Amino acid sequence: KKLWTTMFDYFKSKGIRNLIWIWTTQNYNGDSTKYDLDNAWYPGDAYVDIVARDLYGSTSSQNRTEFTEIQSFYPTKMVTLGECGKDGDKAFCGVSDFWNAGAKWLYFMPWYGSNMPSDAWWKAALGNSAVVDRASLPSLK
């Protein structure tokens, strides 16, 4: 926490105010017996803009559970899926699945390499009406 707040205060003292501070909370992939609350590591609302979670091989139900948990611990923060993807042979649920289950992540970032979702997953994700892609954004020119 001290390192986080020191960096935050240092950047602020240098006039840098356009950073988005994302803190990633620990996950348990739906198995609460493996979860060690990490609130003691949270730098505080004044130092964090968005709270993220990393999930691999998770079902839509697990996504909902984890999303809801984060919202309950950090009710004033936007919640994002910092990383997601396969866990070995266990696929990660589709965007439609987690969205319809109630896990309305601000954004999601699939990981690459052996954890990367399939091409079909990507096509379905980018075709989902809840997903805003770069082509859908207005021009800032």
mmCIF file of N, CA and C in Angstrom:
data_model
loop_
_atom_site.group_PDB
_atom_site.id
_atom_site.type_symbol
_atom_site.label_atom_id
_atom_site.label_comp_id
_atom_site.label_asym_id
_atom_site.label_seq_id
_atom_site.Cartn_x
_atom_site.Cartn_y
_atom_site.Cartn_z
ATOM 1 N N LYS A 1 0.822 -1.189 0.000
ATOM 2 C CA LYS A 1 0.000 0.000 0.000
ATOM 3 C C LYS A 1 0.867 1.253 0.000
ATOM 4 N N LYS A 2 1.923 1.215 0.765
ATOM 5 C CA LYS A 2 2.786 2.397 0.866
ATOM 6 C C LYS A 2 3.430 2.712 -0.489
ATOM 7 N N LEU A 3 3.893 1.689 -1.195
ATOM 8 C CA LEU A 3 4.483 1.911 -2.519
ATOM 9 C C LEU A 3 3.452 2.511 -3.465
ATOM 10 N N TRP A 4 2.224 1.971 -3.460
ATOM 11 C CA TRP A 4 1.148 2.469 -4.325
ATOM 12 C C TRP A 4 0.883 3.950 -4.043
ATOM 13 N N THR A 5 0.666 4.281 -2.778
ATOM 14 C CA THR A 5 0.317 5.668 -2.433
ATOM 15 C C THR A 5 1.493 6.604 -2.679
ATOM 16 N N THR A 6 2.715 6.109 -2.487
ATOM 17 C CA THR A 6 3.899 6.933 -2.767
ATOM 18 C C THR A 6 3.978 7.252 -4.250
ATOM 19 N N MET A 7 3.773 6.243 -5.096
ATOM 20 C CA MET A 7 3.788 6.481 -6.547
ATOM 21 C C MET A 7 2.677 7.447 -6.945
ATOM 22 N N PHE A 8 1.494 7.215 -6.431
ATOM 23 C CA PHE A 8 0.343 8.069 -6.737
ATOM 24 C C PHE A 8 0.655 9.520 -6.370
ATOM 25 N N ASP A 9 1.112 9.731 -5.151
ATOM 26 C CA ASP A 9 1.411 11.088 -4.682
ATOM 27 C C ASP A 9 2.555 11.715 -5.473
ATOM 28 N N TYR A 10 3.557 10.918 -5.844
ATOM 29 C CA TYR A 10 4.680 11.431 -6.627
ATOM 30 C C TYR A 10 4.209 11.916 -8.003
ATOM 31 N N PHE A 11 3.455 11.076 -8.705
ATOM 32 C CA PHE A 11 2.952 11.475 -10.021
ATOM 33 C C PHE A 11 2.076 12.718 -9.923
ATOM 34 N N LYS A 12 1.239 12.756 -8.915
ATOM 35 C CA LYS A 12 0.370 13.918 -8.710
ATOM 36 C C LYS A 12 1.203 15.177 -8.465
ATOM 37 N N SER A 13 2.272 15.057 -7.671
ATOM 38 C CA SER A 13 3.131 16.210 -7.378
ATOM 39 C C SER A 13 3.846 16.714 -8.628
ATOM 40 N N LYS A 14 4.032 15.839 -9.610
ATOM 41 C CA LYS A 14 4.678 16.207 -10.880
ATOM 42 C C LYS A 14 3.668 16.725 -11.900
ATOM 43 N N GLY A 15 2.398 16.821 -11.508
ATOM 44 C CA GLY A 15 1.374 17.359 -12.400
ATOM 45 C C GLY A 15 0.729 16.330 -13.309
ATOM 46 N N ILE A 16 1.027 15.047 -13.102
ATOM 47 C CA ILE A 16 0.435 14.000 -13.938
ATOM 48 C C ILE A 16 -0.918 13.629 -13.346
ATOM 49 N N ARG A 17 -1.968 13.955 -14.089
ATOM 50 C CA ARG A 17 -3.312 13.723 -13.579
ATOM 51 C C ARG A 17 -4.191 12.916 -14.545
ATOM 52 N N ASN A 18 -3.579 12.375 -15.594
ATOM 53 C CA ASN A 18 -4.376 11.660 -16.590
ATOM 54 C C ASN A 18 -4.162 10.145 -16.554
ATOM 55 N N LEU A 19 -3.703 9.620 -15.425
ATOM 56 C CA LEU A 19 -3.547 8.181 -15.278
ATOM 57 C C LEU A 19 -4.825 7.584 -14.689
ATOM 58 N N ILE A 20 -5.134 6.378 -15.099
ATOM 59 C CA ILE A 20 -6.245 5.629 -14.511
ATOM 60 C C ILE A 20 -5.616 4.551 -13.637
ATOM 61 N N TRP A 21 -5.947 4.587 -12.365
ATOM 62 C CA TRP A 21 -5.343 3.682 -11.389
ATOM 63 C C TRP A 21 -6.252 2.473 -11.186
ATOM 64 N N ILE A 22 -5.746 1.304 -11.620
ATOM 65 C CA ILE A 22 -6.525 0.068 -11.556
ATOM 66 C C ILE A 22 -5.836 -0.886 -10.588
ATOM 67 N N TRP A 23 -6.566 -1.243 -9.541
ATOM 68 C CA TRP A 23 -6.062 -2.194 -8.548
ATOM 69 C C TRP A 23 -6.745 -3.534 -8.783
ATOM 70 N N THR A 24 -5.953 -4.602 -8.894
ATOM 71 C CA THR A 24 -6.505 -5.925 -9.137
ATOM 72 C C THR A 24 -6.564 -6.706 -7.838
ATOM 73 N N THR A 25 -7.790 -7.080 -7.482
ATOM 74 C CA THR A 25 -8.013 -7.880 -6.290
ATOM 75 C C THR A 25 -7.823 -9.357 -6.600
ATOM 76 N N GLN A 26 -7.443 -10.085 -5.596
ATOM 77 C CA GLN A 26 -7.210 -11.518 -5.740
ATOM 78 C C GLN A 26 -8.518 -12.246 -6.058
ATOM 79 N N ASN A 27 -8.422 -13.327 -6.790
ATOM 80 C CA ASN A 27 -9.632 -14.105 -7.090
ATOM 81 C C ASN A 27 -9.500 -15.501 -6.525
ATOM 82 N N TYR A 28 -10.616 -16.192 -6.523
ATOM 83 C CA TYR A 28 -10.611 -17.585 -6.091
ATOM 84 C C TYR A 28 -11.317 -18.479 -7.085
ATOM 85 N N ASN A 29 -11.627 -17.954 -8.260
ATOM 86 C CA ASN A 29 -12.249 -18.725 -9.337
ATOM 87 C C ASN A 29 -13.425 -19.567 -8.855
ATOM 88 N N GLY A 30 -14.257 -18.965 -8.031
ATOM 89 C CA GLY A 30 -15.478 -19.621 -7.602
ATOM 90 C C GLY A 30 -15.325 -20.567 -6.425
ATOM 91 N N ASP A 31 -14.105 -20.764 -5.929
ATOM 92 C CA ASP A 31 -13.884 -21.657 -4.794
ATOM 93 C C ASP A 31 -13.480 -20.813 -3.590
ATOM 94 N N SER A 32 -14.449 -20.445 -2.766
ATOM 95 C CA SER A 32 -14.196 -19.519 -1.667
ATOM 96 C C SER A 32 -13.253 -20.092 -0.611
ATOM 97 N N THR A 33 -13.021 -21.408 -0.605
ATOM 98 C CA THR A 33 -12.070 -21.974 0.353
ATOM 99 C C THR A 33 -10.637 -21.593 -0.001
ATOM 100 N N LYS A 34 -10.425 -21.155 -1.249
ATOM 101 C CA LYS A 34 -9.087 -20.751 -1.690
ATOM 102 C C LYS A 34 -8.905 -19.237 -1.657
ATOM 103 N N TYR A 35 -9.892 -18.533 -1.147
ATOM 104 C CA TYR A 35 -9.852 -17.072 -1.191
ATOM 105 C C TYR A 35 -9.336 -16.503 0.117
ATOM 106 N N ASP A 36 -8.344 -15.645 0.021
ATOM 107 C CA ASP A 36 -7.795 -14.956 1.169
ATOM 108 C C ASP A 36 -8.086 -13.478 0.958
ATOM 109 N N LEU A 37 -9.011 -12.950 1.722
ATOM 110 C CA LEU A 37 -9.398 -11.547 1.529
ATOM 111 C C LEU A 37 -8.159 -10.661 1.478
ATOM 112 N N ASP A 38 -8.074 -9.872 0.452
ATOM 113 C CA ASP A 38 -6.896 -9.035 0.275
ATOM 114 C C ASP A 38 -7.199 -7.558 0.494
ATOM 115 N N ASN A 39 -8.256 -7.275 1.220
ATOM 116 C CA ASN A 39 -8.617 -5.883 1.487
ATOM 117 C C ASN A 39 -7.498 -5.128 2.189
ATOM 118 N N ALA A 40 -6.667 -5.840 2.953
ATOM 119 C CA ALA A 40 -5.562 -5.187 3.658
ATOM 120 C C ALA A 40 -4.558 -4.572 2.678
ATOM 121 N N TRP A 41 -4.581 -5.028 1.431
ATOM 122 C CA TRP A 41 -3.663 -4.502 0.410
ATOM 123 C C TRP A 41 -4.263 -3.331 -0.368
ATOM 124 N N TYR A 42 -5.544 -3.086 -0.193
ATOM 125 C CA TYR A 42 -6.230 -2.026 -0.957
ATOM 126 C C TYR A 42 -5.705 -0.658 -0.511
ATOM 127 N N PRO A 43 -5.210 0.160 -1.462
ATOM 128 C CA PRO A 43 -4.623 1.451 -1.105
ATOM 129 C C PRO A 43 -5.639 2.486 -0.615
ATOM 130 N N GLY A 44 -6.908 2.299 -0.938
ATOM 131 C CA GLY A 44 -7.941 3.240 -0.511
ATOM 132 C C GLY A 44 -8.631 3.893 -1.690
ATOM 133 N N ASP A 45 -9.873 4.283 -1.482
ATOM 134 C CA ASP A 45 -10.681 4.859 -2.558
ATOM 135 C C ASP A 45 -10.043 6.084 -3.191
ATOM 136 N N ALA A 46 -9.322 6.871 -2.419
ATOM 137 C CA ALA A 46 -8.698 8.085 -2.954
ATOM 138 C C ALA A 46 -7.564 7.771 -3.926
ATOM 139 N N TYR A 47 -7.079 6.527 -3.913
ATOM 140 C CA TYR A 47 -5.930 6.144 -4.732
ATOM 141 C C TYR A 47 -6.263 5.155 -5.845
ATOM 142 N N VAL A 48 -7.513 4.770 -5.971
ATOM 143 C CA VAL A 48 -7.911 3.753 -6.950
ATOM 144 C C VAL A 48 -9.124 4.248 -7.731
ATOM 145 N N ASP A 49 -9.072 4.111 -9.067
ATOM 146 C CA ASP A 49 -10.207 4.479 -9.918
ATOM 147 C C ASP A 49 -11.090 3.272 -10.229
ATOM 148 N N ILE A 50 -10.459 2.140 -10.510
ATOM 149 C CA ILE A 50 -11.155 0.941 -10.969
ATOM 150 C C ILE A 50 -10.595 -0.259 -10.208
ATOM 151 N N VAL A 51 -11.472 -1.202 -9.863
ATOM 152 C CA VAL A 51 -11.030 -2.457 -9.234
ATOM 153 C C VAL A 51 -11.224 -3.577 -10.251
ATOM 154 N N ALA A 52 -10.179 -4.371 -10.439
ATOM 155 C CA ALA A 52 -10.189 -5.442 -11.436
ATOM 156 C C ALA A 52 -10.103 -6.810 -10.768
ATOM 157 N N ARG A 53 -10.431 -7.815 -11.563
ATOM 158 C CA ARG A 53 -10.237 -9.204 -11.153
ATOM 159 C C ARG A 53 -9.768 -9.981 -12.373
ATOM 160 N N ASP A 54 -8.912 -10.979 -12.152
ATOM 161 C CA ASP A 54 -8.432 -11.869 -13.208
ATOM 162 C C ASP A 54 -9.112 -13.222 -13.028
ATOM 163 N N LEU A 55 -9.737 -13.716 -14.085
ATOM 164 C CA LEU A 55 -10.434 -15.003 -14.032
ATOM 165 C C LEU A 55 -10.050 -15.859 -15.231
ATOM 166 N N TYR A 56 -9.790 -17.113 -14.980
ATOM 167 C CA TYR A 56 -9.444 -18.056 -16.043
ATOM 168 C C TYR A 56 -10.300 -19.300 -15.904
ATOM 169 N N GLY A 57 -10.889 -19.742 -17.021
ATOM 170 C CA GLY A 57 -11.694 -20.947 -17.031
ATOM 171 C C GLY A 57 -12.963 -20.842 -16.203
ATOM 172 N N SER A 58 -13.476 -19.645 -16.059
ATOM 173 C CA SER A 58 -14.637 -19.423 -15.191
ATOM 174 C C SER A 58 -15.950 -19.505 -15.943
ATOM 175 N N THR A 59 -16.962 -19.997 -15.247
ATOM 176 C CA THR A 59 -18.311 -20.071 -15.796
ATOM 177 C C THR A 59 -19.011 -18.722 -15.617
ATOM 178 N N SER A 60 -20.180 -18.596 -16.219
ATOM 179 C CA SER A 60 -20.953 -17.358 -16.053
ATOM 180 C C SER A 60 -21.362 -17.171 -14.601
ATOM 181 N N SER A 61 -21.683 -18.255 -13.911
ATOM 182 C CA SER A 61 -22.053 -18.182 -12.500
ATOM 183 C C SER A 61 -20.880 -17.713 -11.641
ATOM 184 N N GLN A 62 -19.694 -18.233 -11.921
ATOM 185 C CA GLN A 62 -18.506 -17.785 -11.190
ATOM 186 C C GLN A 62 -18.218 -16.314 -11.478
ATOM 187 N N ASN A 63 -18.414 -15.878 -12.719
ATOM 188 C CA ASN A 63 -18.239 -14.469 -13.060
ATOM 189 C C ASN A 63 -19.186 -13.598 -12.239
ATOM 190 N N ARG A 64 -20.450 -14.008 -12.184
ATOM 191 C CA ARG A 64 -21.446 -13.245 -11.417
ATOM 192 C C ARG A 64 -21.047 -13.162 -9.947
ATOM 193 N N THR A 65 -20.641 -14.303 -9.374
ATOM 194 C CA THR A 65 -20.244 -14.335 -7.970
ATOM 195 C C THR A 65 -19.092 -13.374 -7.709
ATOM 196 N N GLU A 66 -18.086 -13.423 -8.548
ATOM 197 C CA GLU A 66 -16.905 -12.584 -8.339
ATOM 198 C C GLU A 66 -17.217 -11.114 -8.598
ATOM 199 N N PHE A 67 -17.995 -10.822 -9.624
ATOM 200 C CA PHE A 67 -18.385 -9.445 -9.920
ATOM 201 C C PHE A 67 -19.168 -8.856 -8.751
ATOM 202 N N THR A 68 -20.142 -9.615 -8.260
ATOM 203 C CA THR A 68 -20.981 -9.163 -7.150
ATOM 204 C C THR A 68 -20.157 -8.957 -5.884
ATOM 205 N N GLU A 69 -19.208 -9.845 -5.660
ATOM 206 C CA GLU A 69 -18.345 -9.717 -4.495
ATOM 207 C C GLU A 69 -17.544 -8.412 -4.553
ATOM 208 N N ILE A 70 -16.956 -8.128 -5.697
ATOM 209 C CA ILE A 70 -16.165 -6.900 -5.827
ATOM 210 C C ILE A 70 -17.052 -5.679 -5.605
ATOM 211 N N GLN A 71 -18.233 -5.683 -6.210
ATOM 212 C CA GLN A 71 -19.143 -4.549 -6.028
ATOM 213 C C GLN A 71 -19.490 -4.341 -4.550
ATOM 214 N N SER A 72 -19.640 -5.432 -3.804
ATOM 215 C CA SER A 72 -20.004 -5.292 -2.391
ATOM 216 C C SER A 72 -18.845 -4.749 -1.564
ATOM 217 N N PHE A 73 -17.608 -5.123 -1.900
ATOM 218 C CA PHE A 73 -16.447 -4.625 -1.166
ATOM 219 C C PHE A 73 -16.059 -3.203 -1.565
ATOM 220 N N TYR A 74 -16.275 -2.843 -2.833
ATOM 221 C CA TYR A 74 -15.843 -1.550 -3.361
ATOM 222 C C TYR A 74 -17.007 -0.884 -4.103
ATOM 223 N N PRO A 75 -18.057 -0.478 -3.393
ATOM 224 C CA PRO A 75 -19.290 -0.018 -4.032
ATOM 225 C C PRO A 75 -19.164 1.292 -4.823
ATOM 226 N N THR A 76 -18.118 2.050 -4.610
ATOM 227 C CA THR A 76 -17.967 3.322 -5.332
ATOM 228 C C THR A 76 -17.059 3.206 -6.548
ATOM 229 N N LYS A 77 -16.595 2.002 -6.845
ATOM 230 C CA LYS A 77 -15.642 1.809 -7.939
ATOM 231 C C LYS A 77 -16.244 1.063 -9.121
ATOM 232 N N MET A 78 -15.769 1.408 -10.311
ATOM 233 C CA MET A 78 -16.105 0.626 -11.489
ATOM 234 C C MET A 78 -15.354 -0.703 -11.379
ATOM 235 N N VAL A 79 -15.944 -1.758 -11.934
ATOM 236 C CA VAL A 79 -15.379 -3.101 -11.800
ATOM 237 C C VAL A 79 -15.071 -3.650 -13.187
ATOM 238 N N THR A 80 -13.867 -4.181 -13.345
ATOM 239 C CA THR A 80 -13.445 -4.670 -14.647
ATOM 240 C C THR A 80 -12.852 -6.072 -14.559
ATOM 241 N N LEU A 81 -12.850 -6.740 -15.669
ATOM 242 C CA LEU A 81 -12.231 -8.054 -15.788
ATOM 243 C C LEU A 81 -10.838 -7.817 -16.370
ATOM 244 N N GLY A 82 -9.863 -7.655 -15.478
ATOM 245 C CA GLY A 82 -8.517 -7.278 -15.886
ATOM 246 C C GLY A 82 -7.868 -8.272 -16.828
ATOM 247 N N GLU A 83 -8.053 -9.559 -16.560
ATOM 248 C CA GLU A 83 -7.551 -10.628 -17.413
ATOM 249 C C GLU A 83 -8.583 -11.746 -17.427
ATOM 250 N N CYS A 84 -8.662 -12.452 -18.542
ATOM 251 C CA CYS A 84 -9.518 -13.633 -18.609
ATOM 252 C C CYS A 84 -9.004 -14.545 -19.709
ATOM 253 N N GLY A 85 -9.453 -15.770 -19.660
ATOM 254 C CA GLY A 85 -9.052 -16.721 -20.682
ATOM 255 C C GLY A 85 -9.245 -18.151 -20.223
ATOM 256 N N LYS A 86 -8.729 -19.058 -21.015
ATOM 257 C CA LYS A 86 -8.820 -20.481 -20.692
ATOM 258 C C LYS A 86 -7.927 -20.808 -19.505
ATOM 259 N N ASP A 87 -8.264 -21.895 -18.834
ATOM 260 C CA ASP A 87 -7.419 -22.450 -17.782
ATOM 261 C C ASP A 87 -7.156 -23.886 -18.171
ATOM 262 N N GLY A 88 -6.057 -24.106 -18.865
ATOM 263 C CA GLY A 88 -5.794 -25.433 -19.430
ATOM 264 C C GLY A 88 -6.821 -25.741 -20.495
ATOM 265 N N ASP A 89 -7.561 -26.825 -20.318
ATOM 266 C CA ASP A 89 -8.617 -27.194 -21.261
ATOM 267 C C ASP A 89 -9.965 -26.600 -20.881
ATOM 268 N N LYS A 90 -10.022 -25.920 -19.762
ATOM 269 C CA LYS A 90 -11.281 -25.354 -19.275
ATOM 270 C C LYS A 90 -11.489 -23.973 -19.905
ATOM 271 N N ALA A 91 -12.488 -23.879 -20.764
ATOM 272 C CA ALA A 91 -12.764 -22.636 -21.488
ATOM 273 C C ALA A 91 -13.327 -21.566 -20.556
ATOM 274 N N PHE A 92 -13.159 -20.324 -20.959
ATOM 275 C CA PHE A 92 -13.776 -19.201 -20.257
ATOM 276 C C PHE A 92 -15.137 -18.953 -20.903
ATOM 277 N N CYS A 93 -16.151 -18.661 -20.092
ATOM 278 C CA CYS A 93 -17.496 -18.476 -20.650
ATOM 279 C C CYS A 93 -17.519 -17.292 -21.624
ATOM 280 N N GLY A 94 -18.537 -17.252 -22.456
ATOM 281 C CA GLY A 94 -18.666 -16.187 -23.432
ATOM 282 C C GLY A 94 -19.160 -14.887 -22.814
ATOM 283 N N VAL A 95 -18.941 -13.800 -23.516
ATOM 284 C CA VAL A 95 -19.376 -12.479 -23.053
ATOM 285 C C VAL A 95 -20.881 -12.457 -22.825
ATOM 286 N N SER A 96 -21.645 -13.016 -23.750
ATOM 287 C CA SER A 96 -23.106 -13.059 -23.574
ATOM 288 C C SER A 96 -23.474 -13.797 -22.302
ATOM 289 N N ASP A 97 -22.745 -14.874 -22.019
ATOM 290 C CA ASP A 97 -23.044 -15.681 -20.838
ATOM 291 C C ASP A 97 -22.805 -14.898 -19.551
ATOM 292 N N PHE A 98 -21.620 -14.287 -19.414
ATOM 293 C CA PHE A 98 -21.375 -13.578 -18.160
ATOM 294 C C PHE A 98 -22.206 -12.301 -18.059
ATOM 295 N N TRP A 99 -22.435 -11.642 -19.190
ATOM 296 C CA TRP A 99 -23.244 -10.413 -19.172
ATOM 297 C C TRP A 99 -24.677 -10.722 -18.742
ATOM 298 N N ASN A 100 -25.267 -11.748 -19.345
ATOM 299 C CA ASN A 100 -26.640 -12.135 -19.003
ATOM 300 C C ASN A 100 -26.763 -12.665 -17.578
ATOM 301 N N ALA A 101 -25.670 -13.191 -17.027
ATOM 302 C CA ALA A 101 -25.678 -13.683 -15.648
ATOM 303 C C ALA A 101 -25.593 -12.532 -14.642
ATOM 304 N N GLY A 102 -25.269 -11.340 -15.132
ATOM 305 C CA GLY A 102 -25.200 -10.182 -14.240
ATOM 306 C C GLY A 102 -23.803 -9.659 -13.975
ATOM 307 N N ALA A 103 -22.793 -10.265 -14.579
ATOM 308 C CA ALA A 103 -21.423 -9.779 -14.435
ATOM 309 C C ALA A 103 -21.170 -8.757 -15.535
ATOM 310 N N LYS A 104 -21.510 -7.523 -15.270
ATOM 311 C CA LYS A 104 -21.419 -6.467 -16.284
ATOM 312 C C LYS A 104 -20.095 -5.718 -16.119
ATOM 313 N N TRP A 105 -19.032 -6.463 -16.427
ATOM 314 C CA TRP A 105 -17.682 -5.913 -16.325
ATOM 315 C C TRP A 105 -17.556 -4.659 -17.182
ATOM 316 N N LEU A 106 -16.840 -3.663 -16.699
ATOM 317 C CA LEU A 106 -16.602 -2.429 -17.454
ATOM 318 C C LEU A 106 -15.900 -2.751 -18.778
ATOM 319 N N TYR A 107 -14.896 -3.597 -18.702
ATOM 320 C CA TYR A 107 -14.225 -4.108 -19.893
ATOM 321 C C TYR A 107 -13.643 -5.472 -19.554
ATOM 322 N N PHE A 108 -13.179 -6.161 -20.570
ATOM 323 C CA PHE A 108 -12.535 -7.455 -20.369
ATOM 324 C C PHE A 108 -11.307 -7.508 -21.254
ATOM 325 N N MET A 109 -10.270 -8.197 -20.769
ATOM 326 C CA MET A 109 -9.043 -8.320 -21.545
ATOM 327 C C MET A 109 -8.610 -9.785 -21.572
ATOM 328 N N PRO A 110 -8.940 -10.500 -22.639
ATOM 329 C CA PRO A 110 -8.472 -11.884 -22.746
ATOM 330 C C PRO A 110 -6.949 -11.941 -22.849
ATOM 331 N N TRP A 111 -6.370 -12.937 -22.199
ATOM 332 C CA TRP A 111 -4.939 -13.119 -22.210
ATOM 333 C C TRP A 111 -4.535 -13.913 -23.450
ATOM 334 N N TYR A 112 -3.284 -13.853 -23.805
ATOM 335 C CA TYR A 112 -2.792 -14.534 -25.002
ATOM 336 C C TYR A 112 -2.002 -15.776 -24.638
ATOM 337 N N GLY A 113 -1.363 -16.364 -25.604
ATOM 338 C CA GLY A 113 -0.613 -17.581 -25.370
ATOM 339 C C GLY A 113 -1.548 -18.748 -25.129
ATOM 340 N N SER A 114 -1.179 -19.608 -24.226
ATOM 341 C CA SER A 114 -1.965 -20.820 -23.989
ATOM 342 C C SER A 114 -3.313 -20.529 -23.336
ATOM 343 N N ASN A 115 -3.503 -19.337 -22.801
ATOM 344 C CA ASN A 115 -4.768 -18.977 -22.160
ATOM 345 C C ASN A 115 -5.743 -18.270 -23.100
ATOM 346 N N MET A 116 -5.337 -18.002 -24.332
ATOM 347 C CA MET A 116 -6.169 -17.231 -25.245
ATOM 348 C C MET A 116 -7.439 -17.986 -25.626
ATOM 349 N N PRO A 117 -8.580 -17.283 -25.552
ATOM 350 C CA PRO A 117 -9.830 -17.904 -26.011
ATOM 351 C C PRO A 117 -9.769 -18.211 -27.511
ATOM 352 N N SER A 118 -10.669 -19.032 -27.966
ATOM 353 C CA SER A 118 -10.707 -19.458 -29.367
ATOM 354 C C SER A 118 -11.144 -18.306 -30.279
ATOM 355 N N ASP A 119 -10.921 -18.488 -31.573
ATOM 356 C CA ASP A 119 -11.378 -17.502 -32.560
ATOM 357 C C ASP A 119 -12.893 -17.331 -32.479
ATOM 358 N N ALA A 120 -13.611 -18.424 -32.269
ATOM 359 C CA ALA A 120 -15.077 -18.359 -32.162
ATOM 360 C C ALA A 120 -15.484 -17.509 -30.960
ATOM 361 N N TRP A 121 -14.740 -17.622 -29.851
ATOM 362 C CA TRP A 121 -15.018 -16.805 -28.662
ATOM 363 C C TRP A 121 -14.874 -15.321 -29.007
ATOM 364 N N TRP A 122 -13.770 -14.990 -29.683
ATOM 365 C CA TRP A 122 -13.508 -13.593 -30.063
ATOM 366 C C TRP A 122 -14.602 -13.052 -30.982
ATOM 367 N N LYS A 123 -14.980 -13.822 -31.981
ATOM 368 C CA LYS A 123 -16.006 -13.372 -32.921
ATOM 369 C C LYS A 123 -17.334 -13.141 -32.216
ATOM 370 N N ALA A 124 -17.699 -14.051 -31.330
ATOM 371 C CA ALA A 124 -18.945 -13.886 -30.570
ATOM 372 C C ALA A 124 -18.850 -12.675 -29.643
ATOM 373 N N ALA A 125 -17.694 -12.484 -29.017
ATOM 374 C CA ALA A 125 -17.514 -11.350 -28.097
ATOM 375 C C ALA A 125 -17.660 -10.024 -28.836
ATOM 376 N N LEU A 126 -16.978 -9.898 -29.966
ATOM 377 C CA LEU A 126 -17.006 -8.625 -30.700
ATOM 378 C C LEU A 126 -18.321 -8.408 -31.430
ATOM 379 N N GLY A 127 -19.103 -9.470 -31.595
ATOM 380 C CA GLY A 127 -20.425 -9.339 -32.195
ATOM 381 C C GLY A 127 -21.528 -9.088 -31.176
ATOM 382 N N ASN A 128 -21.163 -9.098 -29.902
ATOM 383 C CA ASN A 128 -22.143 -8.908 -28.837
ATOM 384 C C ASN A 128 -22.569 -7.447 -28.762
ATOM 385 N N SER A 129 -23.862 -7.198 -28.618
ATOM 386 C CA SER A 129 -24.375 -5.818 -28.596
ATOM 387 C C SER A 129 -23.924 -5.040 -27.368
ATOM 388 N N ALA A 130 -23.484 -5.723 -26.310
ATOM 389 C CA ALA A 130 -23.007 -5.035 -25.105
ATOM 390 C C ALA A 130 -21.557 -4.576 -25.242
ATOM 391 N N VAL A 131 -20.870 -5.054 -26.273
ATOM 392 C CA VAL A 131 -19.457 -4.730 -26.468
ATOM 393 C C VAL A 131 -19.323 -3.549 -27.416
ATOM 394 N N VAL A 132 -18.571 -2.576 -26.982
ATOM 395 C CA VAL A 132 -18.268 -1.409 -27.822
ATOM 396 C C VAL A 132 -16.852 -1.597 -28.334
ATOM 397 N N ASP A 133 -16.704 -1.667 -29.643
ATOM 398 C CA ASP A 133 -15.366 -1.800 -30.203
ATOM 399 C C ASP A 133 -14.896 -0.447 -30.735
ATOM 400 N N ARG A 134 -13.639 -0.380 -31.123
ATOM 401 C CA ARG A 134 -13.049 0.880 -31.563
ATOM 402 C C ARG A 134 -13.790 1.483 -32.752
ATOM 403 N N ALA A 135 -14.267 0.637 -33.654
ATOM 404 C CA ALA A 135 -14.970 1.131 -34.841
ATOM 405 C C ALA A 135 -16.292 1.811 -34.472
ATOM 406 N N SER A 136 -16.836 1.477 -33.296
ATOM 407 C CA SER A 136 -18.109 2.051 -32.863
ATOM 408 C C SER A 136 -17.958 3.400 -32.173
ATOM 409 N N LEU A 137 -16.729 3.772 -31.854
ATOM 410 C CA LEU A 137 -16.511 5.025 -31.130
ATOM 411 C C LEU A 137 -16.577 6.218 -32.080
ATOM 412 N N PRO A 138 -17.012 7.360 -31.579
ATOM 413 C CA PRO A 138 -17.027 8.556 -32.422
ATOM 414 C C PRO A 138 -15.611 9.058 -32.677
ATOM 415 N N SER A 139 -15.437 9.745 -33.776
ATOM 416 C CA SER A 139 -14.142 10.317 -34.100
ATOM 417 C C SER A 139 -13.853 11.473 -33.140
ATOM 418 N N LEU A 140 -12.627 11.549 -32.692
ATOM 419 C CA LEU A 140 -12.236 12.646 -31.800
ATOM 420 C C LEU A 140 -11.488 13.747 -32.545
ATOM 421 N N LYS A 141 -11.493 13.655 -33.880
ATOM 422 C CA LYS A 141 -10.800 14.659 -34.692
ATOM 423 C C LYS A 141 -11.614 15.911 -34.792
#
